[in-house]
XYZ file of C-alpha atoms in Angstrom:
584
model
C 0.000 0.000 0.000
C 1.317 3.445 -0.970
C -0.025 6.652 0.536
C 0.348 9.723 -1.652
C 2.860 12.373 -0.588
C 2.193 16.074 -1.116
C 5.290 17.795 0.295
C 8.229 15.354 0.269
C 10.901 18.060 0.721
C 9.116 19.840 3.575
C 9.137 22.956 1.417
C 6.145 23.339 -0.849
C 7.907 25.470 -3.450
C 10.818 23.009 -3.745
C 8.429 20.046 -3.797
C 6.462 21.686 -6.609
C 9.694 22.320 -8.515
C 10.649 18.665 -8.118
C 7.188 17.561 -9.240
C 7.373 19.774 -12.332
C 10.636 18.174 -13.530
C 8.959 15.635 -15.880
C 6.972 18.437 -17.510
C 10.047 20.650 -17.789
C 11.981 17.796 -19.393
C 9.149 17.332 -21.879
C 9.096 21.073 -22.602
C 12.831 21.321 -23.216
C 12.975 18.213 -25.404
C 9.982 19.259 -27.532
C 10.419 23.020 -27.667
C 14.185 23.516 -27.589
C 15.910 20.268 -28.532
C 13.123 19.538 -31.074
C 13.216 15.840 -30.252
C 10.562 13.647 -31.868
C 7.468 13.596 -29.694
C 7.524 9.862 -28.930
C 11.125 9.966 -27.702
C 10.446 13.109 -25.688
C 7.367 11.522 -24.093
C 9.307 8.359 -23.284
C 12.078 10.407 -21.654
C 9.519 12.407 -19.673
C 7.950 9.152 -18.485
C 11.331 7.858 -17.324
C 11.896 11.104 -15.425
C 8.499 10.835 -13.754
C 9.143 7.252 -12.599
C 12.578 8.227 -11.257
C 11.199 11.159 -9.236
C 8.230 9.113 -7.987
C 10.607 6.450 -6.633
C 13.515 8.596 -5.426
C 11.690 11.797 -4.447
C 8.261 10.573 -3.351
C 9.274 7.159 -1.946
C 6.828 5.330 -4.182
C 7.804 1.650 -4.608
C 9.132 1.025 -8.108
C 6.691 -1.793 -8.833
C 3.748 0.504 -8.038
C 5.153 3.307 -10.202
C 5.646 0.845 -13.060
C 2.194 -0.630 -12.516
C 0.616 2.837 -12.573
C 2.499 3.677 -15.770
C 1.203 0.460 -17.309
C -2.405 1.368 -16.482
C -1.919 4.827 -17.985
C -0.387 3.390 -21.145
C -3.271 0.932 -21.556
C -5.762 3.775 -21.092
C -3.852 5.626 -23.816
C -4.329 2.666 -26.135
C -7.965 2.166 -25.177
C -10.005 4.227 -25.632
C -7.788 7.009 -27.055
C -5.714 5.302 -29.766
C -8.734 3.124 -30.542
C -10.615 6.316 -31.448
C -7.801 7.804 -33.520
C -7.169 4.593 -35.469
C -10.765 4.126 -36.584
C -11.270 7.837 -37.288
C -8.228 7.946 -39.580
C -9.511 4.779 -41.259
C -12.858 6.427 -42.103
C -11.042 9.385 -43.634
C -9.005 7.013 -45.788
C -12.162 5.236 -46.926
C -13.596 8.589 -48.015
C -10.442 9.354 -49.951
C -10.233 5.891 -51.508
C -13.754 6.224 -52.896
C -13.217 9.789 -54.118
C -16.020 11.177 -51.979
C -13.752 13.413 -49.942
C -13.287 15.590 -53.039
C -17.058 15.947 -53.289
C -17.219 17.338 -49.759
C -14.659 20.003 -50.647
C -16.499 20.990 -53.818
C -19.796 21.165 -51.949
C -18.436 23.694 -49.484
C -16.754 25.846 -52.116
C -19.899 25.998 -54.288
C -21.914 27.848 -51.629
C -20.338 31.218 -52.456
C -17.923 32.679 -54.983
C -16.352 34.897 -52.288
C -13.171 33.245 -51.053
C -13.584 34.805 -47.602
C -16.900 33.027 -47.131
C -15.421 29.832 -48.556
C -12.573 30.096 -46.057
C -14.995 30.355 -43.113
C -17.017 27.383 -44.354
C -14.000 25.184 -45.062
C -11.635 26.069 -42.217
C -14.257 26.677 -39.524
C -17.241 24.448 -40.393
C -15.691 21.623 -42.396
C -12.608 21.665 -40.182
C -14.859 21.078 -37.168
C -16.509 18.142 -38.937
C -13.092 16.552 -39.488
C -12.095 17.357 -35.901
C -15.224 15.590 -34.678
C -13.765 12.343 -36.001
C -10.002 12.411 -36.138
C -8.504 15.549 -34.621
C -4.778 15.466 -33.739
C -3.903 17.945 -36.510
C -5.821 16.225 -39.307
C -8.224 19.188 -39.886
C -5.295 21.595 -40.151
C -3.588 19.512 -42.810
C -6.727 18.988 -44.870
C -8.275 22.457 -44.689
C -4.999 24.282 -45.329
C -4.602 22.239 -48.504
C -8.183 22.930 -49.589
C -7.734 26.656 -48.990
C -4.553 26.576 -51.041
C -6.351 24.945 -53.955
C -8.948 27.727 -53.834
C -6.230 30.218 -54.719
C -5.483 31.563 -51.250
C -1.859 32.512 -50.666
C 0.001 29.789 -48.722
C 0.767 31.792 -45.566
C -2.825 32.879 -45.090
C -4.139 29.410 -45.905
C -1.921 27.888 -43.213
C -2.699 30.578 -40.615
C -6.453 30.338 -41.130
C -6.423 26.529 -40.942
C -4.370 26.599 -37.733
C -6.456 29.192 -35.924
C -9.825 27.784 -37.032
C -8.894 24.489 -35.383
C -8.994 26.110 -31.932
C -12.815 26.300 -31.825
C -13.705 22.577 -31.966
C -10.658 21.006 -30.308
C -12.158 20.625 -26.819
C -14.625 18.053 -28.199
C -12.348 16.597 -30.893
C -11.996 12.932 -31.809
C -15.499 12.100 -30.576
C -14.846 13.703 -27.193
C -11.398 12.269 -26.486
C -10.239 15.272 -24.371
C -13.436 15.062 -22.298
C -12.994 11.353 -21.616
C -9.384 11.835 -20.559
C -10.205 14.776 -18.293
C -13.038 12.832 -16.681
C -10.720 9.903 -15.985
C -7.944 11.881 -14.292
C -10.307 14.130 -12.286
C -12.951 11.531 -11.319
C -15.759 13.736 -12.626
C -18.339 12.207 -14.945
C -17.869 12.700 -18.671
C -21.321 14.276 -18.831
C -20.517 16.941 -16.204
C -17.188 17.780 -17.840
C -18.849 18.025 -21.254
C -21.586 20.298 -19.914
C -19.139 22.740 -18.305
C -16.759 22.798 -21.282
C -19.745 23.451 -23.540
C -20.794 26.443 -21.449
C -17.385 28.026 -21.935
C -16.456 26.905 -25.421
C -19.792 28.008 -26.898
C -19.007 31.605 -25.929
C -15.380 31.585 -27.054
C -16.152 29.939 -30.413
C -18.225 32.953 -31.484
C -15.032 35.032 -31.647
C -13.097 32.721 -33.969
C -14.778 33.538 -37.344
C -14.194 37.264 -36.763
C -10.488 36.599 -36.215
C -10.396 34.483 -39.380
C -11.755 37.365 -41.458
C -9.205 39.769 -39.980
C -6.355 37.346 -40.715
C -7.601 36.837 -44.261
C -8.638 40.313 -45.364
C -8.053 42.754 -42.501
C -10.585 45.447 -41.691
C -12.136 45.281 -45.150
C -12.994 41.625 -44.646
C -14.569 42.352 -41.278
C -16.480 45.355 -42.647
C -17.864 43.525 -45.684
C -18.410 39.973 -44.408
C -19.126 40.397 -40.677
C -22.684 39.002 -41.003
C -21.183 35.674 -42.101
C -18.768 35.665 -39.171
C -21.559 36.495 -36.724
C -23.893 33.878 -38.190
C -21.221 31.178 -38.309
C -20.010 31.921 -34.785
C -23.460 32.077 -33.204
C -24.571 28.958 -35.041
C -21.490 27.088 -33.911
C -21.790 28.275 -30.323
C -25.474 27.396 -30.096
C -24.804 23.967 -31.581
C -21.964 23.351 -29.127
C -24.038 24.393 -26.135
C -27.155 22.415 -27.019
C -25.362 19.215 -27.989
C -22.914 19.164 -25.059
C -25.617 19.986 -22.504
C -28.657 18.120 -23.797
C -27.575 15.447 -26.277
C -24.242 13.597 -26.572
C -20.994 15.479 -25.973
C -19.238 13.094 -28.400
C -21.156 14.663 -31.301
C -20.724 18.294 -30.230
C -18.330 19.317 -33.007
C -20.372 17.594 -35.704
C -23.640 19.176 -34.593
C -22.034 22.609 -34.132
C -20.482 22.473 -37.616
C -23.754 21.460 -39.253
C -25.752 24.160 -37.445
C -23.138 26.781 -38.335
C -23.025 25.734 -41.989
C -26.815 25.644 -42.287
C -27.062 29.112 -40.731
C -24.526 30.569 -43.195
C -26.201 28.932 -46.194
C -29.553 30.336 -45.065
C -28.028 33.802 -44.673
C -26.574 33.694 -48.190
C -30.017 33.083 -49.675
C -30.943 36.720 -49.030
C -27.670 38.522 -48.290
C -24.472 39.076 -50.290
C -21.328 40.994 -49.260
C -20.923 44.487 -50.641
C -17.537 43.581 -52.079
C -16.325 40.225 -53.304
C -12.921 38.540 -53.371
C -12.896 35.918 -56.095
C -10.583 32.890 -56.015
C -7.806 32.612 -58.590
C -8.710 30.459 -61.596
C -7.059 27.086 -61.994
C -4.370 26.379 -64.528
C -5.372 24.051 -67.396
C -3.196 21.241 -66.023
C -4.676 21.265 -62.554
C -7.162 18.901 -61.007
C -9.662 19.065 -58.181
C -9.476 18.838 -54.414
C -6.994 16.527 -52.787
C -5.403 15.030 -55.886
C -1.947 15.429 -57.405
C -1.605 18.582 -59.438
C 0.426 19.293 -62.554
C 2.693 16.698 -64.094
C 5.917 16.334 -62.203
C 4.540 17.822 -58.979
C 6.211 16.356 -55.936
C 3.950 15.197 -53.116
C 4.441 16.800 -49.740
C 4.255 14.328 -46.886
C 3.602 15.575 -43.372
C 4.446 13.176 -40.577
C 3.812 14.923 -37.277
C 2.074 12.741 -34.790
C -0.791 10.822 -36.334
C -1.176 13.010 -39.413
C 0.127 12.149 -42.859
C -1.087 14.292 -45.737
C 0.114 14.052 -49.297
C -0.207 15.923 -52.590
C 0.093 19.597 -51.849
C 2.088 20.168 -54.997
C 1.684 22.556 -57.885
C 3.854 24.152 -60.489
C 6.084 25.546 -57.769
C 6.653 25.222 -54.040
C 4.009 26.988 -52.086
C 1.964 27.876 -55.184
C -1.728 27.078 -55.495
C -2.233 23.770 -57.282
C -5.867 24.332 -58.231
C -8.440 27.025 -58.482
C -11.958 27.043 -57.092
C -13.073 23.704 -55.765
C -15.983 23.633 -58.206
C -13.629 23.517 -61.185
C -11.738 20.673 -62.824
C -9.538 21.187 -65.879
C -8.229 17.996 -67.516
C -4.847 18.172 -69.193
C -4.861 19.855 -72.594
C -8.224 21.557 -72.197
C -8.170 25.287 -72.806
C -10.444 26.393 -69.961
C -11.791 24.973 -66.731
C -15.298 23.648 -66.531
C -17.673 23.396 -63.578
C -18.268 20.111 -61.815
C -21.793 19.346 -60.649
C -21.828 16.387 -58.295
C -25.076 14.377 -58.262
C -27.082 14.876 -55.088
C -26.904 11.155 -54.401
C -23.098 11.253 -54.376
C -23.101 14.319 -52.117
C -25.303 12.484 -49.635
C -23.012 9.459 -49.777
C -19.984 11.688 -49.180
C -21.506 12.977 -45.923
C -22.926 9.584 -44.906
C -20.202 8.674 -42.341
C -21.212 11.662 -40.213
C -24.898 10.721 -40.413
C -24.149 7.096 -39.520
C -22.050 8.148 -36.535
C -24.830 10.432 -35.296
C -27.406 7.645 -35.455
C -25.139 5.188 -33.628
C -24.432 7.624 -30.817
C -28.120 8.459 -30.557
C -28.891 4.758 -30.068
C -26.380 4.301 -27.242
C -26.954 7.683 -25.587
C -30.689 7.480 -24.914
C -32.160 4.992 -22.501
C -33.682 2.067 -24.331
C -33.041 -1.584 -25.220
C -29.894 -0.782 -27.208
C -28.307 1.457 -24.560
C -29.163 -1.012 -21.781
C -27.570 -3.866 -23.716
C -24.449 -1.768 -24.342
C -24.193 -0.820 -20.661
C -24.473 -4.472 -19.621
C -21.284 -5.242 -21.530
C -19.221 -2.722 -19.540
C -16.429 -4.106 -17.387
C -14.708 -2.269 -14.521
C -11.972 -3.727 -12.350
C -9.268 -2.690 -9.916
C -5.930 -2.543 -11.709
C -3.976 -5.602 -10.482
C -1.448 -4.840 -7.738
C -2.018 -1.074 -7.775
C -2.682 -0.370 -4.083
C -2.599 3.421 -3.687
C -4.561 5.705 -1.365
C -4.710 9.484 -1.283
C -3.008 11.644 1.320
C -6.289 11.540 3.283
C -6.278 7.721 3.322
C -9.126 7.283 0.822
C -8.637 5.009 -2.226
C -7.566 6.733 -5.445
C -10.252 6.405 -8.113
C -7.958 6.081 -11.123
C -6.768 2.679 -9.897
C -10.100 1.391 -11.283
C -9.959 0.644 -15.002
C -13.207 1.044 -16.945
C -13.351 -1.158 -20.031
C -16.455 0.100 -21.823
C -15.622 -1.743 -25.007
C -18.952 -1.878 -26.826
C -20.136 1.672 -26.146
C -16.690 3.223 -26.633
C -16.384 6.017 -29.176
C -13.724 4.019 -31.014
C -16.112 1.084 -31.375
C -18.799 3.416 -32.711
C -16.262 4.650 -35.246
C -15.390 1.075 -36.197
C -19.055 0.291 -36.842
C -19.368 3.551 -38.763
C -16.416 2.528 -40.921
C -17.918 -0.894 -41.650
C -21.193 0.693 -42.762
C -19.278 3.338 -44.729
C -17.629 0.551 -46.734
C -21.076 -0.540 -47.914
C -22.390 2.965 -48.598
C -19.292 4.160 -50.491
C -18.815 0.767 -52.177
C -15.223 0.283 -51.150
C -14.006 -3.243 -51.837
C -13.101 -5.396 -48.812
C -9.498 -5.649 -49.956
C -9.150 -1.883 -50.330
C -10.833 -1.332 -46.972
C -8.346 -3.664 -45.295
C -5.448 -1.881 -46.975
C -6.851 1.434 -45.741
C -6.944 0.048 -42.203
C -3.335 -1.065 -42.487
C -2.379 2.353 -43.817
C -4.199 4.023 -40.907
C -2.369 1.845 -38.390
C 0.980 2.566 -40.033
C 0.173 6.270 -40.097
C -0.445 6.553 -36.340
C 2.288 4.157 -35.155
C 4.483 6.834 -33.569
C 1.483 8.779 -32.301
C 0.472 5.583 -30.498
C 3.776 5.525 -28.634
C 3.473 9.226 -27.791
C -0.089 8.942 -26.477
C 0.699 5.846 -24.403
C 3.766 7.498 -22.840
C 1.961 10.791 -22.112
C -0.878 8.982 -20.336
C 1.606 6.774 -18.478
C 3.475 9.906 -17.339
C 0.190 11.461 -16.235
C -0.781 8.418 -14.164
C 2.595 8.282 -12.423
C 2.356 11.977 -11.521
C -1.226 11.614 -10.283
C -0.669 8.404 -8.303
C 2.593 9.443 -6.650
C 1.278 12.836 -5.476
C 3.278 15.037 -7.843
C 0.082 16.540 -9.285
C -1.066 17.305 -5.733
C 2.215 19.083 -4.996
C 1.828 21.298 -8.039
C -1.840 21.957 -7.338
C -1.214 22.882 -3.717
C 1.553 25.265 -4.722
C -0.562 26.933 -7.421
C -3.318 27.306 -4.861
C -1.104 29.936 -3.221
C -2.422 32.336 -5.865
C -5.757 32.325 -4.055
C -8.816 33.427 -5.988
C -6.528 34.713 -8.762
C -5.916 31.073 -9.658
C -9.109 31.215 -11.717
C -7.298 33.657 -14.019
C -4.301 31.298 -14.374
C -6.189 28.086 -14.976
C -6.750 28.667 -18.688
C -3.125 29.692 -19.153
C -1.965 26.342 -17.764
C -4.173 24.538 -20.264
C -2.849 26.752 -23.082
C 0.712 25.930 -22.069
C -0.047 22.193 -22.057
C -1.507 22.199 -25.572
C 1.185 24.503 -26.961
C 3.690 22.003 -25.558
C 2.095 18.733 -26.676
C -0.159 19.805 -29.567
C -3.065 17.942 -27.987
C -5.884 19.014 -25.682
C -6.161 15.370 -24.646
C -2.532 15.309 -23.497
C -2.862 18.656 -21.716
C -5.893 17.391 -19.814
C -3.993 14.265 -18.838
C -1.015 16.283 -17.610
C -2.767 19.130 -15.787
C -6.350 18.024 -15.115
C -5.754 16.524 -11.666
C -3.513 19.428 -10.682
C -6.260 21.922 -11.580
C -8.765 20.064 -9.405
C -6.330 19.862 -6.500
C -5.570 23.590 -6.638
C -9.249 24.498 -6.948
C -10.118 22.502 -3.821
C -7.376 24.274 -1.875
C -8.581 27.712 -3.011
C -12.289 27.027 -2.614
C -13.183 27.397 -6.317
C -15.337 24.872 -8.179
C -12.971 22.011 -9.174
C -15.273 21.169 -12.088
C -14.933 24.734 -13.389
C -11.148 24.669 -13.221
C -10.956 21.241 -14.857
C -13.133 22.468 -17.734
C -11.120 25.685 -18.016
C -7.955 23.629 -18.502
C -9.534 22.117 -21.595
C -11.223 25.260 -22.938
C -8.145 27.410 -22.408
C -5.976 24.655 -23.771
C -7.522 24.655 -27.219
C -6.225 28.176 -27.831
C -2.752 26.666 -27.546
C -3.440 24.682 -30.731
C -2.461 27.795 -32.679
C 0.972 27.882 -30.996
C 1.734 24.138 -30.977
C 4.819 23.291 -33.021
C 3.241 20.065 -34.286
C 0.314 21.952 -35.817
C 2.548 24.654 -37.279
C 4.712 22.012 -38.950
C 1.639 20.264 -40.367
C 0.230 23.474 -41.840
C 3.576 24.679 -43.207
C 4.339 21.376 -44.885
C 0.871 21.041 -46.405
C 1.103 24.416 -48.199
C 4.779 24.204 -49.144
C 6.189 26.547 -46.486
C 8.438 24.152 -44.588
C 10.905 26.101 -42.498
C 8.575 29.095 -42.187
C 6.602 27.879 -39.175
C 7.651 31.058 -37.368
C 5.854 33.189 -39.964
C 2.633 31.251 -39.380
C 3.064 31.570 -35.623
C 3.418 35.345 -35.882
C 0.151 35.460 -37.847
C -1.851 33.645 -35.186
C -0.149 34.057 -31.798
C -1.760 37.413 -31.034
C -5.233 36.078 -31.761
C -4.528 32.954 -29.715
C -3.482 34.951 -26.664
C -6.306 37.456 -27.146
C -9.018 34.793 -27.126
C -7.252 33.102 -24.210
C -7.455 36.357 -22.244
C -11.209 36.488 -22.853
C -11.517 32.892 -21.646
C -9.488 33.588 -18.514
C -11.730 36.528 -17.613
C -14.811 34.402 -18.317
C -13.529 31.624 -16.047
C -12.767 34.125 -13.281
C -16.280 35.586 -13.522
C -17.702 32.053 -13.428
C -15.805 31.494 -10.199
C -17.605 34.490 -8.645
C -21.240 35.318 -8.031
C -21.381 37.260 -11.314
C -21.464 34.177 -13.561
C -21.391 31.433 -10.960
C -24.870 30.347 -12.096
C -23.225 28.910 -15.234
C -21.411 26.224 -13.233
C -23.556 23.070 -12.778
C-alpha cells in the first residue's frame, strides 16, 4: 500500500519544482531540442518514474504498474478512437467522396472569404469531430490553397480555425481523458466545457476574417462571421448539454453551416474577393496537381497528408473547388456532383450520429451496451490518497462496446457498404491508418503513463497545492496552464492528462469549483493549438512553407493569446457570483 505524498521536501515550493521536472523535461525536449514527440514523451515518463521512486518514496513496482495502467488507457479508448477515425477518412479518400465534400463547401459562395470560413471553420470542425490530432489543419490548409489563397494565409487560417472545436475533438477524447484523471463524470465535464467553449467559439470567425482580409474583410463579411459563430456556439451548447458530448463538433459544424447557407439566400457581401482560376493542367481537391509535382508528406504525430504540390513550391495547385480542368483543355469547366453522391460523401457523419443516438438514450440498445461494460481494480495497484481514501484512477473502466472508437469502427464498416469500397481496399486502408499513427500511439501511451505516475505518486497534488497559493486569482491562471499544455504537446487530450488533476487539487485548496477549473484547462488549452509546433509544422508542410513555421506563428499568436485572455476573464467571472450560475 502506498499513501500519496504532497510535500516530500518539507518545502512546498521546492516540492512543486521537483514535481514539475517531468513536464520541464518534456518542454525542453519538444520546444528547444526539437526531439521527436515519442522519444520526448518516453524520456519524460522515465523522469516521472525516477522522481516518484527517489523523491516521493513510491515503490518502483507501483510506479511501473501505474504507468502500465496509464499506457493501456492511452491505447484504449484514445488510440482506438484515432485509429478508426483515420480509417474512415481514408475510406472517403479511396472512394473519391472526400473531393465531393470540398467541392460542396466551395460551391456555396464565390467569395473566397466566405469559402474560407465554411471550409476552415465548419468543415474543419466536422473533421475534428472524427479524427482531430492535426488532421483538420492539414486537410483544410490544402483545400484553402487549392482555392487560390496565398500559402501563408491558408496555413494561418487553418491553424487558428482548429482552436474552436478542439475541446470536443476525436469524438470527445479530451473530455474522456479529463473525466478519468479528475474523477468527474464525462457528462458533467462536457456540460461545463460546452458552457465556456460556446461563448469563445463565437469570436473565432471574426479573427479568421481579420487574418484573411483585414478590416475590409470584417467590414464587408461580418454578417457571415456572426452567423457562423453564433450557429457554432449554439450547436456546441445544445449538444454538449442536452444530447451527446461526443457529437458536439459535428452538430455545431452542421448548425453553423446551415445558418450561413440560409443567410446567403438573401444577403451578399458588398464587395467580393474571387478565387484565382485554376491552370489548365490542374485537377480538383486533394489530388496530385500538374505533371511532375512532388507530393508533400507531413508526418507529425498521427497526421500524414500528401499531394500539396503545384507548379512551384508553395503555389496554389488548383483554383476554385468547383472547377476541374483535364490536361490539354483550354479552360476549366464546372463540376456538378449528383445529389446522391453528395449524400453518400456525408454519410459517415450521419451514420455516426445515429449510432451515438442509439447508445446515448435509454432504451433496449443502450441497456444492452451498458451491460457489456467491465470495470476492475488494476492488479497490484494499491494506492490511497493523502487523506487515506482510495484513489479512483486505480479502477480501469473497459467500456468496449459503447466506446467512441467502437462506434467509429461500426461507422467505418457501414461506410464501406455505402461508399462501395471493396473489402481488400478497406483492409489496406486500415493497415495504412495503423501505419500512419504508429508513432502517435507511442506518444499517447507514454503521455498517459506519465500522467498516471504523476497523479498516483502525489506530484500533481504538490503542483496543485503550490498553485493554490495564488488564491482566488488562480481562476485567471487556470486557462493559461491549459494553453501551455496544448502549446507544448499539440493535444488538448494530453494537456488534460497532464494538468487536469492538478487543476482540481488547486481548486479545492482555493475554494473554487474544481469542475470549473478542470473544464477551463480544456477550454483554455484549445487556444494553444495555434501555438503548438506540431500543428505549425503540419500546416507549413501542407502548403509548401516548410521552415517558415515562425511566420505562421506570428500570424496567429496574437489572436490565440487574445481569445485566451477572454476565456481567462470568463472563467474568473464564473468562479464568482457574477457568472457562478453557469457552473452546474
